[in-house]
């Protein structure tokens, strides 16, 4: 049921009751269309809407089924549109006498301060509505946040048996909260109406960046309002251009009492709200038909709690400890917001996780004693308290195999495949359709095929599933892994399978049986309540950079829930970060085109030596778990016109969108709890400096600066356990080792420099995702900055900057994960942030729009160190894209050549890599990281998506290598006299566009 009623009791004297928009016909039309959509999708009975505006009691309601409900087409059973006489049967609402509901002191705060009778009208009409309709649930919108708090208090205090549901604020594309009164704004005021939401978002950024004090959160927002209102920018404009407004209030209030707060309680959060009056237009321009009505805008943002009540006394800290802290044989679990206490004198150093493990050569008796403790399961080594379903018992493997093999979907798939094979044999005359015994022969043949498929499935299952058979084995496996197998992952497949590893193929191709088998195994695990750990194969790539997720395993898990075979699965995103990744050397060789070394027994036997290396720390953090079923239901409101999505009513398009949303949510949650390790800070600083090296004091200063910038961007930095930054830097350099970071001896101050920039780039790329927007803007500005000269020569127009940033964003669409909100919004927000940080200076036009951008005087004085930092982050990727594009010039046909130049894609990429190495050593390429195989591969992928190159995949049973050529429209031409490539055309312009942001000098 939907209620529509303009409530007179909410309007004060001289307010716009008579002119308030009443859109009865349009409302009914939309409801009828919505009801038909619900009916077409066979949705469940029920209704949910959000209140449209605070003066219109348009409230969504759900009630118990009734005869009226059964007659509705979809989910909207009725519209409750009472007359004023119905709602106020005794005295008119304009009377000062009568029966009212007043909620004090909430109704006198914020909005109530300037509208004293408003919330009395809200509470009274809602109480009447609840009594008349008797709903089970009522739906309100967050935009009228004070209204929701007051009605919640009324429902609680008066014991009203109704559940309140608060829907998010509905917004226009530019962020303006939707409201019936927005139609009064007119074009000119509408363009400036986002000032309130922009102000609130600036304040929100302060809270998300770690600020809790009222002045720290509201200060920057009040500065922005002050610069625009009163004698600000608008007053400098002519009357026919000016837009004036007055600030009613800007509030930071408690979520329950609505009292203003001085310090935000992290366990509760706060309500950030405001109201402004858009004043009438002083002088209308030609063609303007509105703007004479005063319009009052309200908006709010909920500042969500940053930690739980588990430790309310814990002081806030931007560098919180890990959730799980393992030092030596001690395990400590810290609540969110935990601050490491000052360390005692005898416990200031961190201890090695495996320092107590004896070595046979050093102490053979201790070694044998220790092995016996693990094998016998003494103390904590017993593995008797397993979390989740019972495992580690004899017969587990056979039981799991039987459960997988008996799943209905697998048996149905086997029967289907057998029928398909029979159809092929019938087509080729192998079954004898004319034979009198055809039916019996066919049945026997089908049984034989099914038996063969069962055997194949059984063998595949045995090779795939985890085999938890013995506690003694798992105890020994733990000891063996920590002692010997750190680098021997690929040599120990069966070993790890018995220790809990699941093995599946990299690619399934068109193997329907194997695909169904994997689905059956995942169904069996989840249905029986087993914990299931997987990697979504996006995350950190071999370059160390955050990549978009891949959806293989997630697709199976999603199908398990959508199909209804399993009711729900709880997702717990986990982040694991390492100070040093021992595989980087192997990664680098592969990225440079060196063939991967085949594993062998000698490598396996010598792998234990890696334990003598200093590999630093491991940081493991857990995001709050969440229900996959609830997530799917939430997505249903976004992607479909039904309250419940399942396998039967989910189109392929909807399923792909849900799967994509699921992958990015998991990745976002992992990223939300991930921390930047000290080695990543050091590697980033060393690769973003102009000089050859850096002194220790300057390195410490830059590490501190980078830590602050990461936290301001919403990132997290690994806690240092009370150690000073200088000690953390020393330890980080020791962990990275002399092969990556060198020290210049004999100088007054220790000076460090990057030795292996390629390996260090792995650590630098761990931070780049936090600064992608700033880096792209800096590269866009570089088209002018590289020209040199005074500020006026380096000033770039907003339009030119937007074009270059847009081009670079498209170029790196497959390289980075960009913030949500769209290019224009992100560009403006990032520019405002850079201006606030003192990196750039923005010149704005009459309407407040950005006209030009340039480096600030402060940034020039400090030697462009902040601006250069962002440029150094993105330049290697720009170089790689430029290199890939330049390599395409080599595919230009020779004079007289009539046929197209087709080349294997892999060979083309290898040639680009070879060209890059040549240009680097000859001084024409600034960054050796630009020859990175993965980055070049991504560049070629973008070239294909843009239509610059055309690829062709081989056909036939044996797939050969893919080939490519430059598309005809992009092909360069040769001079008919000299045979040289003519420097013009689409490809040449494309290369030049990239080169505009390349590092000069």
Coordinates of C-alpha atoms in Angstrom, one line a residue, residues 28 74 100 115 133 150 199 233 268 295 376 473 533 553 559 564 586 624 630 697 768 846 857 893 896 915 919 982:
X28 CA -1.0 7.2 -10.1
X74 CA 1.7 -7.0 -8.9
X100 CA -1.2 16.4 18.7
X115 CA 10.0 25.5 11.8
X133 CA -3.6 1.3 8.1
X150 CA 11.7 11.4 15.5
X199 CA 29.9 20.8 1.4
X233 CA 32.3 34.6 -5.4
X268 CA 28.1 5.4 17.1
X295 CA 13.7 27.3 -2.2
X376 CA 52.1 -36.8 18.7
X473 CA 49.5 -36.0 8.7
X533 CA 38.8 -20.5 1.1
X553 CA 35.2 -19.5 -8.4
X559 CA 25.2 -20.2 -8.9
X564 CA 18.5 -22.6 -4.2
X586 CA 61.0 -15.1 -10.7
X624 CA 33.3 -8.1 8.7
X630 CA 21.3 -10.8 1.5
X697 CA 66.6 11.7 7.2
X768 CA 49.4 3.3 -6.8
X846 CA 31.7 33.4 -12.9
X857 CA 53.5 28.9 -5.6
X893 CA 53.7 -2.6 -45.1
X896 CA 54.8 -2.4 -53.2
X915 CA 62.3 -2.5 -29.0
X919 CA 65.4 2.3 -26.6
X982 CA 54.9 9.4 -43.2

